[in-house]
CSV table of C-alpha atoms and ligand atoms in Angstrom, one decimal:
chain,number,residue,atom,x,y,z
A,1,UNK,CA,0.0,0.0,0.0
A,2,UNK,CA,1.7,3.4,-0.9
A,3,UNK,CA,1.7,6.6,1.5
A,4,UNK,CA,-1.1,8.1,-0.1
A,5,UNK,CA,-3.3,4.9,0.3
A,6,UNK,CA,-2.8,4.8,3.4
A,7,UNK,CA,-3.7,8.4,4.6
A,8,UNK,CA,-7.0,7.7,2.0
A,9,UNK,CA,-7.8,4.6,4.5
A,10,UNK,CA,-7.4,6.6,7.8
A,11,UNK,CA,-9.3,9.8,6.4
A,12,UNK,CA,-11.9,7.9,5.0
A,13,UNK,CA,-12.5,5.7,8.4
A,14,UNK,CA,-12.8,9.5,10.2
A,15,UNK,CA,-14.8,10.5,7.3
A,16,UNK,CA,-17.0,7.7,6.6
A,17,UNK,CA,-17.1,5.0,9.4
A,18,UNK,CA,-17.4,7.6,12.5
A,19,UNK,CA,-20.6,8.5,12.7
A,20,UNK,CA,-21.8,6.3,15.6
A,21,UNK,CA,-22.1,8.2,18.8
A,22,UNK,CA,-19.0,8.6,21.1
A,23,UNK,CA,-20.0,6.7,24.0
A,24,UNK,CA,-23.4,8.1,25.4
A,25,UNK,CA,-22.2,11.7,24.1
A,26,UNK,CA,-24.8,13.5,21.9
A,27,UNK,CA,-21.6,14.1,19.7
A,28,UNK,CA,-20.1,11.5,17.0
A,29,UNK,CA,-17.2,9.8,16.8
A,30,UNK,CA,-15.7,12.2,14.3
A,31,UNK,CA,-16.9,15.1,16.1
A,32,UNK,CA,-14.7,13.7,19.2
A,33,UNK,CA,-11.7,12.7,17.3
A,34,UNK,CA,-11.9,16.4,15.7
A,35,UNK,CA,-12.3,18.1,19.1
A,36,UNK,CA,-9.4,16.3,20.3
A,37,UNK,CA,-7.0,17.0,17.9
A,38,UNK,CA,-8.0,20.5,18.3
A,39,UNK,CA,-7.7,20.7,21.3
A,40,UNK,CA,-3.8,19.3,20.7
A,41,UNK,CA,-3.4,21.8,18.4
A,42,UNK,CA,-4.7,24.9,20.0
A,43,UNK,CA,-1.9,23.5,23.2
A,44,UNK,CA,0.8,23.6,20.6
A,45,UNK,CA,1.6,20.0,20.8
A,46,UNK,CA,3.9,18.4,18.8
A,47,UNK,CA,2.6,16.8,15.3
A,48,UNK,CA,2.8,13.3,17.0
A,49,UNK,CA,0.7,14.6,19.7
A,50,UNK,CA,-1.7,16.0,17.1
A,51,UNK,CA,-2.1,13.3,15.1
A,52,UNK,CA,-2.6,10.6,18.0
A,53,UNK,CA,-5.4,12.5,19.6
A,54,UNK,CA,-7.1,12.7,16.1
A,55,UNK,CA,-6.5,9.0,16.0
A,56,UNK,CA,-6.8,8.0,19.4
A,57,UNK,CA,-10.2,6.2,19.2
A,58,UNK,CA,-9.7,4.5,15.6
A,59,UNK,CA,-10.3,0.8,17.4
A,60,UNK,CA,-14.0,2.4,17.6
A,61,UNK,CA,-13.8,2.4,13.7
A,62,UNK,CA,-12.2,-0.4,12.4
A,63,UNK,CA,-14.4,-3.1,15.3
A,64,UNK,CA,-18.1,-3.9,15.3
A,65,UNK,CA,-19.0,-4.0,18.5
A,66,UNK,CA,-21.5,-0.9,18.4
A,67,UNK,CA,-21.3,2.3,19.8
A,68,UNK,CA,-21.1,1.8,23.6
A,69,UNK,CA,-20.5,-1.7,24.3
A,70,UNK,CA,-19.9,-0.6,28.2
A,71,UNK,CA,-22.8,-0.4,28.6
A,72,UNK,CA,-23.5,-4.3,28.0
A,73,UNK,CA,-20.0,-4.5,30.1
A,74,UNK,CA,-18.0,-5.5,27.4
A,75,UNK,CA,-14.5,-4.0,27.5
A,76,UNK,CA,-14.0,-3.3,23.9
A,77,UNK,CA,-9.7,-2.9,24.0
A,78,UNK,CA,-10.5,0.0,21.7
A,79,UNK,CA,-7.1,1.2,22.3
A,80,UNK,CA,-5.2,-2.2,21.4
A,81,UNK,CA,-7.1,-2.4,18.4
A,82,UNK,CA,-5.8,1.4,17.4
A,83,UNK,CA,-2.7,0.7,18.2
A,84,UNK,CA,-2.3,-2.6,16.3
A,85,UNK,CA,-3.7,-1.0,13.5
A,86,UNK,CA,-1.8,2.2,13.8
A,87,UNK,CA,1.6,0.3,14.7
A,88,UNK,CA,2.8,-0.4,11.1
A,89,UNK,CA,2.4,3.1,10.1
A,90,UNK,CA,3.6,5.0,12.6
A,91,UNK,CA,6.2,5.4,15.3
A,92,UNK,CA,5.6,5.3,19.0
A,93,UNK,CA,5.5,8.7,19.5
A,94,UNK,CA,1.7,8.6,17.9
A,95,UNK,CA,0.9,4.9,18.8
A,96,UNK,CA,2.5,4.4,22.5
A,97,UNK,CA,-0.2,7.5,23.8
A,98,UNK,CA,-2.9,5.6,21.7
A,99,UNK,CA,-1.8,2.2,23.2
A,100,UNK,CA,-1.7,4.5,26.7
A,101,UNK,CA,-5.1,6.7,26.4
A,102,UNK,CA,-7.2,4.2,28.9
A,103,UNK,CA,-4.5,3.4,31.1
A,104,UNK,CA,-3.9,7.4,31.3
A,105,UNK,CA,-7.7,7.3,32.5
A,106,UNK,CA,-7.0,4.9,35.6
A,107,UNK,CA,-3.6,6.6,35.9
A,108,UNK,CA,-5.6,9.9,36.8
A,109,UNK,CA,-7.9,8.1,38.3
A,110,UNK,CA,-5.5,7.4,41.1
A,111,UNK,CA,-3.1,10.4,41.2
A,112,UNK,CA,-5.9,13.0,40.8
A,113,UNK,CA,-8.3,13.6,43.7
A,114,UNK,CA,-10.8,15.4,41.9
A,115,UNK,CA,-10.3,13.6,38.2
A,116,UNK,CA,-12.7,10.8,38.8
A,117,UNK,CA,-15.6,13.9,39.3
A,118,UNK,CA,-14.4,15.2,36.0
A,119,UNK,CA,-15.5,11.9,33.7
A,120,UNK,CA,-18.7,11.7,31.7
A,121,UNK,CA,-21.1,8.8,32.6
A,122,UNK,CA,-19.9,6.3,30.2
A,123,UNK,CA,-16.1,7.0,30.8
A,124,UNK,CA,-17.3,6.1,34.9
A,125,UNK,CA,-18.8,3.0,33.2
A,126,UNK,CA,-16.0,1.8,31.3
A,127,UNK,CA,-13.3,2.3,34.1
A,128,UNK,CA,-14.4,-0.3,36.1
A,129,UNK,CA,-14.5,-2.7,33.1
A,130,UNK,CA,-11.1,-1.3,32.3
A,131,UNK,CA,-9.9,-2.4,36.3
A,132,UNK,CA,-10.8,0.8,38.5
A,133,UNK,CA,-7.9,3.5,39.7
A,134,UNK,CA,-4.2,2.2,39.3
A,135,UNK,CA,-2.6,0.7,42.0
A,136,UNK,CA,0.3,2.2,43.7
A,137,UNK,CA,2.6,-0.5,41.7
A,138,UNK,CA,0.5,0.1,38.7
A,139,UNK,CA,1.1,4.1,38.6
A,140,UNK,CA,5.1,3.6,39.5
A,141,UNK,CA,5.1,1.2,36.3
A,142,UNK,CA,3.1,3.7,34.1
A,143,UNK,CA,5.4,6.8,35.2
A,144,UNK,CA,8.4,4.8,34.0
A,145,UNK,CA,7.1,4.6,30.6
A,146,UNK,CA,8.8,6.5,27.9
A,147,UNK,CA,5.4,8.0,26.8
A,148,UNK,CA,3.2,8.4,29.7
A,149,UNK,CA,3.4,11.9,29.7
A,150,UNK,CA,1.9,12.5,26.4
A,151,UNK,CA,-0.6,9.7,27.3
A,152,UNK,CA,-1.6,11.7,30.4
A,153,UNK,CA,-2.2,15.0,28.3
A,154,UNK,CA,-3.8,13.1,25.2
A,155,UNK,CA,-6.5,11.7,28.2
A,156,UNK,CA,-7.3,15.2,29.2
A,157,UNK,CA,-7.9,16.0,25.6
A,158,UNK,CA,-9.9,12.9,25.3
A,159,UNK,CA,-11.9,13.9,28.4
A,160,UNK,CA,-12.4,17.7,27.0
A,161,UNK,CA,-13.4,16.9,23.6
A,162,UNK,CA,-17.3,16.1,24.0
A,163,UNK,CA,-18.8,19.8,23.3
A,164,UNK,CA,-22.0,19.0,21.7
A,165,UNK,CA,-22.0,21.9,18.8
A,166,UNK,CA,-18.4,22.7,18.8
A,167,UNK,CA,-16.9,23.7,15.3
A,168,UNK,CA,-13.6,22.3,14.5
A,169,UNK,CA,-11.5,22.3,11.3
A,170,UNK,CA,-12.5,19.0,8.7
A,171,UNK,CA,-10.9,15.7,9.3
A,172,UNK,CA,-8.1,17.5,6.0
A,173,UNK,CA,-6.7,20.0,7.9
A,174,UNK,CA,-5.3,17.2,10.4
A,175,UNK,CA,-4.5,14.7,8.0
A,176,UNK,CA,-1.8,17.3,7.1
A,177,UNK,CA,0.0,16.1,10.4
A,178,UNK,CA,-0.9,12.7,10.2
A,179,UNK,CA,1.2,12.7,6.1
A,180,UNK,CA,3.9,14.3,8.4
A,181,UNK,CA,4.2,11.7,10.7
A,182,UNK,CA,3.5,8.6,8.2
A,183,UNK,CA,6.2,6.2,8.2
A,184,UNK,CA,7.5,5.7,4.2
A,185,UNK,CA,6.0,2.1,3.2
A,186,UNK,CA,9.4,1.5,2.2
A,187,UNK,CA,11.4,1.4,5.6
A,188,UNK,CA,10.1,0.7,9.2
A,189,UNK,CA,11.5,3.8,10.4
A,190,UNK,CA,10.7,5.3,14.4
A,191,UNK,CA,9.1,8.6,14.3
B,201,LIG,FE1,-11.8,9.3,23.2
């Protein structure tokens, strides 16, 4: 598949396969994938940053287990199925936060007093499916990862971006940092 292919296949998944309600949001999935990245953008994140939050719930698109399986307390592993997707394309800096985005959640969850007031109903929902507030062991382990910190700050993105109305740039003006952060088909190379 050459470059160009690829970036069709992502923009056409945010274009065309995300408009199943995020969650129990009265926004979409594109809408929240959009929010996001503008949100990264408006913080002056770096490109990878960018282009993971616009990306960050792509297991949503490319599984068929409907829009909130949560609620029938299925833990979907949306963010394993991201990543694996994601991982031939791109380098860690873009897939380790996406790999990271629902650990970041129970990470807060337990380092945060007041983060656990801040999640919408379905986020409370999932946590517990996704194993509750790290444990002490658990956050040590997470901290040591070299990505955790844009994992963290790609959560609170996530956790921000559900503003039912909100305009946002089209799924084009982002793709422009996911072609920068592509990897060539050709090599394998590390962003
Ligand atoms: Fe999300």
């Amino acid at each position: 598949m050459t470059q160009d292919q690829r970036l069709s296949q992502i923009a056409d998944l945010l274009t065309l396969k995300a408009d199943g309600n995020y969650g129990l949001s009265a926004i979409n999935q594109r809408q929240h994938a959009l929010q996001c990245a503008l949100l990264a953008e408006q913080a002056g994140c770096p490109d990878t940053l960018i282009a993971a939050a616009l990306l960050h719930d792509i297991g949503h698109m490319v599984h068929n287990l409907g829009e909130n399986p949560a609620e029938d307390g299925v833990d979907d592993q949306h963010e394993a199925l991201g990543h694996a997707f994601l991982a031939n394309w791109f380098g860690p800096a873009v897939t380790e936060p996406v790999r990271l985005h629902v650990a970041a959640k129970r990470y807060l969850c337990a380092t945060e007093a007041d983060y656990f007031a801040k999640l919408s109903g379905d986020s409370v929902l999932s946590l517990s499916l996704q194993g509750g507030p790290m444990s002490a062991a658990e956050v040590a382990a997470f901290d040591a990862m070299p990505h955790a910190a844009a994992a963290v700050q790609l959560r609170r993105f996530d956790e921000q971006a559900k503003v039912k109305g909100l305009q946002t740039p089209r799924v084009a003006h982002f793709m422009t940092y996911v072609a920068g952060c592509i990897n060539p088909p050709a090599t394998a190379a590390a962003v």
